[in-house]
Amino acid sequence: MTPKDSIENYREATAAEKQAWDNTHPNGFADVELPSAELVAMWKALCQLVPSGSAGDFNHNTGYFELNGVKDITTPQARTIIADAMRRGLNSPSSVCNGSVLLGRTNLPGDIWYNATVTQSVLYDAPNMEVFILQPLPNSAPGRKVGIGANSITNCPKLHTVGHRVYPAVSGVKLFAACPKLENVDFLLDVNSRRHSFSISDCPLLSYATVASMCACGSKDSVAITITLHADVYAKLIGDTTNEAAAALSAEALAEWGALLNSAAERNITFAMAT
């Protein structure tokens, strides 16, 4: 406990919580570096700077820090994320999200690129990044969007979630190159100025929600665009069960994926498979 803390703020862990701890910490506290009260306070203070609130915390039950949905951040990893934020604050705005200095599993989001276009590199060669939040506002905020280009976010082998709406800033580019684990990203292709053909063919694990966001806006009168997908993602759209990724889906899931083709056609969008 900290000097200002009280026993009333604590309770005994439930049986389920104890079992969860045992499952994730087979060596007890031997494999856990417990943080100082000062580090926890700094973490909470930094998280409170995020306007959307509750972006992160320290979980006293598990012994882990939490941020952007990542719930098993160790004490050394938390220090790395804080160091990323401090380095970012010392850099110029043009390198505020420079991947060459982002070494954490996720990030404390800044607000430099809110409603901006960032065709230069903002996250690249980030070996540990899993969840990247570019903007601090909640996804429901009106107009929250960022235009990206071929070099904006690349070569992040563990990246699975990008926490902001994006659209291709120019036509004919490959987005998220060398990001093979990317699953979750929200596209906003709502007006012609944000409708450009693009490839996202390096990402075989795109979720249904991600692909659905690509064809959620527009009409038959909108600018025609083509979106090129990885073969595994395209196979889910056309119901090609000779493909292992598509074959693993239930009939109901395949039907949901297939319905996206109609949604795309109604919005003058064509899906293609990378060759």
GROMACS .gro file of C-alpha atoms in nm:
model
  275
    1MET     CA    1   0.000   0.000   0.000
    2THR     CA    2   0.104   0.359  -0.054
    3PRO     CA    3   0.126   0.601   0.243
    4LYS     CA    4  -0.213   0.748   0.152
    5ASP     CA    5  -0.374   0.413   0.086
    6SER     CA    6  -0.614   0.223   0.310
    7ILE     CA    7  -0.692  -0.141   0.367
    8GLU     CA    8  -1.055  -0.059   0.287
    9ASN     CA    9  -0.950  -0.016  -0.076
   10TYR     CA   10  -0.861  -0.385  -0.104
   11ARG     CA   11  -1.045  -0.715  -0.095
   12GLU     CA   12  -0.954  -1.081  -0.107
   13ALA     CA   13  -0.933  -1.218  -0.457
   14THR     CA   14  -1.211  -1.451  -0.566
   15ALA     CA   15  -1.143  -1.817  -0.639
   16ALA     CA   16  -1.160  -1.745  -1.013
   17GLU     CA   17  -0.912  -1.457  -0.981
   18LYS     CA   18  -0.675  -1.675  -0.779
   19GLN     CA   19  -0.695  -1.948  -1.040
   20ALA     CA   20  -0.635  -1.696  -1.320
   21TRP     CA   21  -0.327  -1.574  -1.134
   22ASP     CA   22  -0.198  -1.929  -1.089
   23ASN     CA   23  -0.254  -2.000  -1.458
   24THR     CA   24  -0.059  -1.695  -1.573
   25HIS     CA   25   0.202  -1.694  -1.296
   26PRO     CA   26   0.306  -2.056  -1.236
   27ASN     CA   27   0.605  -1.938  -1.033
   28GLY     CA   28   0.399  -1.708  -0.814
   29PHE     CA   29   0.561  -1.369  -0.763
   30ALA     CA   30   0.902  -1.504  -0.865
   31ASP     CA   31   0.839  -1.412  -1.231
   32VAL     CA   32   0.671  -1.078  -1.161
   33GLU     CA   33   0.846  -0.749  -1.100
   34LEU     CA   34   0.607  -0.550  -0.885
   35PRO     CA   35   0.603  -0.180  -0.969
   36SER     CA   36   0.673   0.101  -0.729
   37ALA     CA   37   0.389   0.321  -0.614
   38GLU     CA   38   0.555   0.608  -0.802
   39LEU     CA   39   0.547   0.415  -1.131
   40VAL     CA   40   0.180   0.324  -1.085
   41ALA     CA   41   0.098   0.688  -1.009
   42MET     CA   42   0.286   0.807  -1.317
   43TRP     CA   43   0.108   0.548  -1.533
   44LYS     CA   44  -0.235   0.651  -1.408
   45ALA     CA   45  -0.154   1.019  -1.454
   46LEU     CA   46  -0.044   0.964  -1.814
   47CYS     CA   47  -0.353   0.757  -1.889
   48GLN     CA   48  -0.577   1.028  -1.746
   49LEU     CA   49  -0.439   1.272  -2.001
   50VAL     CA   50  -0.626   1.079  -2.270
   51PRO     CA   51  -0.960   1.260  -2.332
   52SER     CA   52  -1.152   0.939  -2.391
   53GLY     CA   53  -1.069   0.833  -2.034
   54SER     CA   54  -0.989   0.492  -1.886
   55ALA     CA   55  -0.737   0.412  -2.158
   56GLY     CA   56  -0.527   0.233  -1.902
   57ASP     CA   57  -0.473   0.141  -1.539
   58PHE     CA   58  -0.282  -0.088  -1.307
   59ASN     CA   59  -0.466  -0.404  -1.208
   60HIS     CA   60  -0.378  -0.493  -0.849
   61ASN     CA   61  -0.545  -0.833  -0.887
   62THR     CA   62  -0.326  -0.950  -1.175
   63GLY     CA   63  -0.012  -0.746  -1.114
   64TYR     CA   64  -0.024  -0.616  -1.472
   65PHE     CA   65  -0.062  -0.273  -1.626
   66GLU     CA   66  -0.343  -0.225  -1.878
   67LEU     CA   67  -0.366   0.007  -2.178
   68ASN     CA   68  -0.573   0.018  -2.498
   69GLY     CA   69  -0.719  -0.326  -2.431
   70VAL     CA   70  -0.382  -0.491  -2.363
   71LYS     CA   71  -0.424  -0.633  -2.014
   72ASP     CA   72  -0.096  -0.813  -1.944
   73ILE     CA   73   0.165  -0.537  -1.962
   74THR     CA   74   0.454  -0.617  -1.730
   75THR     CA   75   0.638  -0.358  -1.524
   76PRO     CA   76   0.938  -0.344  -1.764
   77GLN     CA   77   0.700  -0.314  -2.058
   78ALA     CA   78   0.515  -0.030  -1.886
   79ARG     CA   79   0.845   0.154  -1.841
   80THR     CA   80   0.912   0.113  -2.213
   81ILE     CA   81   0.570   0.257  -2.305
   82ILE     CA   82   0.630   0.556  -2.075
   83ALA     CA   83   0.975   0.604  -2.230
   84ASP     CA   84   0.814   0.601  -2.576
   85ALA     CA   85   0.579   0.878  -2.468
   86MET     CA   86   0.863   1.083  -2.320
   87ARG     CA   87   1.079   1.047  -2.632
   88ARG     CA   88   0.781   1.141  -2.846
   89GLY     CA   89   0.733   1.457  -2.642
   90LEU     CA   90   1.092   1.558  -2.711
   91ASN     CA   91   1.064   1.503  -3.086
   92SER     CA   92   0.930   1.747  -3.342
   93PRO     CA   93   0.566   1.705  -3.454
   94SER     CA   94   0.679   1.548  -3.780
   95SER     CA   95   0.826   1.255  -3.586
   96VAL     CA   96   0.580   1.242  -3.299
   97CYS     CA   97   0.481   0.885  -3.383
   98ASN     CA   98   0.805   0.780  -3.545
   99GLY     CA   99   0.821   0.402  -3.527
  100SER     CA  100   1.196   0.410  -3.488
  101VAL     CA  101   1.147   0.528  -3.129
  102LEU     CA  102   0.835   0.330  -3.041
  103LEU     CA  103   0.939   0.008  -2.872
  104GLY     CA  104   0.633  -0.069  -2.657
  105ARG     CA  105   0.350  -0.317  -2.708
  106THR     CA  106   0.105  -0.028  -2.733
  107ASN     CA  107   0.122   0.348  -2.698
  108LEU     CA  108  -0.011   0.643  -2.507
  109PRO     CA  109  -0.190   0.824  -2.791
  110GLY     CA  110  -0.107   1.175  -2.899
  111ASP     CA  111  -0.326   1.422  -3.083
  112ILE     CA  112  -0.093   1.568  -3.343
  113TRP     CA  113  -0.253   1.394  -3.639
  114TYR     CA  114  -0.620   1.443  -3.552
  115ASN     CA  115  -0.818   1.479  -3.876
  116ALA     CA  116  -0.493   1.497  -4.071
  117THR     CA  117  -0.327   1.322  -4.363
  118VAL     CA  118  -0.006   1.138  -4.283
  119THR     CA  119   0.142   0.986  -4.596
  120GLN     CA  120   0.491   0.987  -4.443
  121SER     CA  121   0.609   0.716  -4.205
  122VAL     CA  122   0.448   0.736  -3.863
  123LEU     CA  123   0.486   0.377  -3.745
  124TYR     CA  124   0.741   0.146  -3.899
  125ASP     CA  125   0.983  -0.125  -3.793
  126ALA     CA  126   0.808  -0.140  -3.455
  127PRO     CA  127   0.891  -0.494  -3.344
  128ASN     CA  128   0.668  -0.506  -3.035
  129MET     CA  129   0.369  -0.288  -3.126
  130GLU     CA  130   0.040  -0.478  -3.097
  131VAL     CA  131  -0.220  -0.203  -3.059
  132PHE     CA  132  -0.147   0.140  -3.206
  133ILE     CA  133  -0.365   0.435  -3.115
  134LEU     CA  134  -0.291   0.746  -3.320
  135GLN     CA  135  -0.570   0.967  -3.187
  136PRO     CA  136  -0.690   1.004  -2.829
  137LEU     CA  137  -1.058   1.053  -2.911
  138PRO     CA  138  -1.311   0.770  -2.897
  139ASN     CA  139  -1.397   0.603  -3.226
  140SER     CA  140  -1.750   0.744  -3.211
  141ALA     CA  141  -1.626   1.104  -3.222
  142PRO     CA  142  -1.773   1.275  -3.531
  143GLY     CA  143  -1.535   1.301  -3.821
  144ARG     CA  144  -1.251   1.120  -3.650
  145LYS     CA  145  -1.030   1.009  -3.938
  146VAL     CA  146  -0.674   0.999  -4.069
  147GLY     CA  147  -0.561   0.975  -4.429
  148ILE     CA  148  -0.272   0.732  -4.472
  149GLY     CA  149  -0.038   0.633  -4.751
  150ALA     CA  150   0.189   0.347  -4.845
  151ASN     CA  151   0.455   0.435  -4.588
  152SER     CA  152   0.235   0.545  -4.297
  153ILE     CA  153   0.225   0.217  -4.104
  154THR     CA  154   0.455  -0.061  -4.224
  155ASN     CA  155   0.664  -0.355  -4.110
  156CYS     CA  156   0.506  -0.414  -3.771
  157PRO     CA  157   0.509  -0.793  -3.729
  158LYS     CA  158   0.292  -0.805  -3.415
  159LEU     CA  159   0.046  -0.524  -3.492
  160HIS     CA  160  -0.314  -0.651  -3.476
  161THR     CA  161  -0.518  -0.338  -3.403
  162VAL     CA  162  -0.507   0.019  -3.529
  163GLY     CA  163  -0.733   0.230  -3.312
  164HIS     CA  164  -0.851   0.507  -3.537
  165ARG     CA  165  -1.050   0.550  -3.858
  166VAL     CA  166  -0.837   0.563  -4.169
  167TYR     CA  167  -0.881   0.621  -4.540
  168PRO     CA  168  -0.635   0.599  -4.832
  169ALA     CA  169  -0.500   0.947  -4.899
  170VAL     CA  170  -0.397   0.861  -5.255
  171SER     CA  171  -0.490   0.600  -5.511
  172GLY     CA  172  -0.311   0.277  -5.598
  173VAL     CA  173  -0.107   0.227  -5.281
  174LYS     CA  174  -0.051  -0.075  -5.060
  175LEU     CA  175  -0.152  -0.002  -4.701
  176PHE     CA  176  -0.011  -0.179  -4.393
  177ALA     CA  177   0.269  -0.351  -4.583
  178ALA     CA  178   0.444  -0.624  -4.384
  179CYS     CA  179   0.181  -0.621  -4.109
  180PRO     CA  180   0.080  -0.988  -4.129
  181LYS     CA  181  -0.114  -1.001  -3.801
  182LEU     CA  182  -0.334  -0.699  -3.860
  183GLU     CA  183  -0.697  -0.778  -3.782
  184ASN     CA  184  -0.876  -0.465  -3.669
  185VAL     CA  185  -0.884  -0.129  -3.842
  186ASP     CA  186  -1.183   0.093  -3.915
  187PHE     CA  187  -1.201   0.240  -4.267
  188LEU     CA  188  -1.404   0.552  -4.342
  189LEU     CA  189  -1.466   0.584  -4.717
  190ASP     CA  190  -1.765   0.813  -4.687
  191VAL     CA  191  -1.698   1.082  -4.950
  192ASN     CA  192  -1.529   1.077  -5.291
  193SER     CA  193  -1.223   1.262  -5.163
  194ARG     CA  194  -1.158   0.968  -4.931
  195ARG     CA  195  -1.240   0.697  -5.185
  196HIS     CA  196  -0.926   0.567  -5.353
  197SER     CA  197  -0.837   0.221  -5.479
  198PHE     CA  198  -0.585   0.050  -5.255
  199SER     CA  199  -0.431  -0.284  -5.164
  200ILE     CA  200  -0.419  -0.436  -4.818
  201SER     CA  201  -0.287  -0.767  -4.944
  202ASP     CA  202  -0.020  -0.827  -4.681
  203CYS     CA  203  -0.288  -0.882  -4.414
  204PRO     CA  204  -0.442  -1.232  -4.423
  205LEU     CA  205  -0.615  -1.203  -4.084
  206LEU     CA  206  -0.845  -0.904  -4.144
  207SER     CA  207  -1.163  -0.937  -3.941
  208TYR     CA  208  -1.515  -0.932  -4.078
  209ALA     CA  209  -1.572  -0.594  -3.912
  210THR     CA  210  -1.266  -0.449  -4.084
  211VAL     CA  211  -1.378  -0.557  -4.431
  212ALA     CA  212  -1.735  -0.450  -4.355
  213SER     CA  213  -1.609  -0.100  -4.274
  214MET     CA  214  -1.457  -0.079  -4.622
  215CYS     CA  215  -1.799  -0.107  -4.783
  216ALA     CA  216  -2.014   0.067  -4.522
  217CYS     CA  217  -2.034   0.404  -4.699
  218GLY     CA  218  -2.112   0.536  -5.046
  219SER     CA  219  -2.363   0.465  -5.321
  220LYS     CA  220  -2.375   0.354  -5.685
  221ASP     CA  221  -2.301   0.717  -5.774
  222SER     CA  222  -1.983   0.728  -5.568
  223VAL     CA  223  -1.640   0.709  -5.729
  224ALA     CA  224  -1.566   0.350  -5.830
  225ILE     CA  225  -1.279   0.191  -5.639
  226THR     CA  226  -1.110  -0.149  -5.619
  227ILE     CA  227  -0.977  -0.293  -5.293
  228THR     CA  228  -0.722  -0.573  -5.327
  229LEU     CA  229  -0.720  -0.830  -5.048
  230HIS     CA  230  -0.503  -1.120  -4.937
  231ALA     CA  231  -0.614  -1.453  -5.087
  232ASP     CA  232  -0.736  -1.579  -4.747
  233VAL     CA  233  -0.961  -1.277  -4.696
  234TYR     CA  234  -1.091  -1.286  -5.052
  235ALA     CA  235  -1.170  -1.656  -5.020
  236LYS     CA  236  -1.399  -1.579  -4.726
  237LEU     CA  237  -1.588  -1.327  -4.941
  238ILE     CA  238  -1.650  -1.569  -5.226
  239GLY     CA  239  -1.699  -1.876  -5.006
  240ASP     CA  240  -1.404  -2.068  -5.149
  241THR     CA  241  -1.374  -2.351  -4.899
  242THR     CA  242  -1.073  -2.497  -5.081
  243ASN     CA  243  -0.894  -2.222  -4.892
  244GLU     CA  244  -0.812  -2.325  -4.534
  245ALA     CA  245  -0.906  -1.989  -4.381
  246ALA     CA  246  -1.247  -1.993  -4.547
  247ALA     CA  247  -1.301  -2.363  -4.476
  248ALA     CA  248  -1.255  -2.296  -4.104
  249LEU     CA  249  -1.563  -2.071  -4.098
  250SER     CA  250  -1.916  -2.189  -4.026
  251ALA     CA  251  -2.179  -2.175  -4.296
  252GLU     CA  252  -2.341  -1.883  -4.115
  253ALA     CA  253  -2.013  -1.690  -4.103
  254LEU     CA  254  -1.947  -1.755  -4.471
  255ALA     CA  255  -2.292  -1.622  -4.553
  256GLU     CA  256  -2.217  -1.303  -4.359
  257TRP     CA  257  -1.889  -1.259  -4.542
  258GLY     CA  258  -2.055  -1.325  -4.877
  259ALA     CA  259  -2.317  -1.059  -4.811
  260LEU     CA  260  -2.038  -0.801  -4.807
  261LEU     CA  261  -2.002  -0.845  -5.183
  262ASN     CA  262  -2.355  -0.711  -5.228
  263SER     CA  263  -2.287  -0.423  -4.992
  264ALA     CA  264  -1.974  -0.339  -5.189
  265ALA     CA  265  -2.153  -0.352  -5.525
  266GLU     CA  266  -2.423  -0.116  -5.395
  267ARG     CA  267  -2.148   0.131  -5.309
  268ASN     CA  268  -1.951   0.098  -5.635
  269ILE     CA  269  -1.670  -0.098  -5.469
  270THR     CA  270  -1.502  -0.404  -5.617
  271PHE     CA  271  -1.296  -0.650  -5.415
  272ALA     CA  272  -1.005  -0.824  -5.589
  273MET     CA  273  -0.758  -1.093  -5.486
  274ALA     CA  274  -0.387  -1.026  -5.481
  275THR     CA  275  -0.193  -1.236  -5.729
   0.00000   0.00000   0.00000
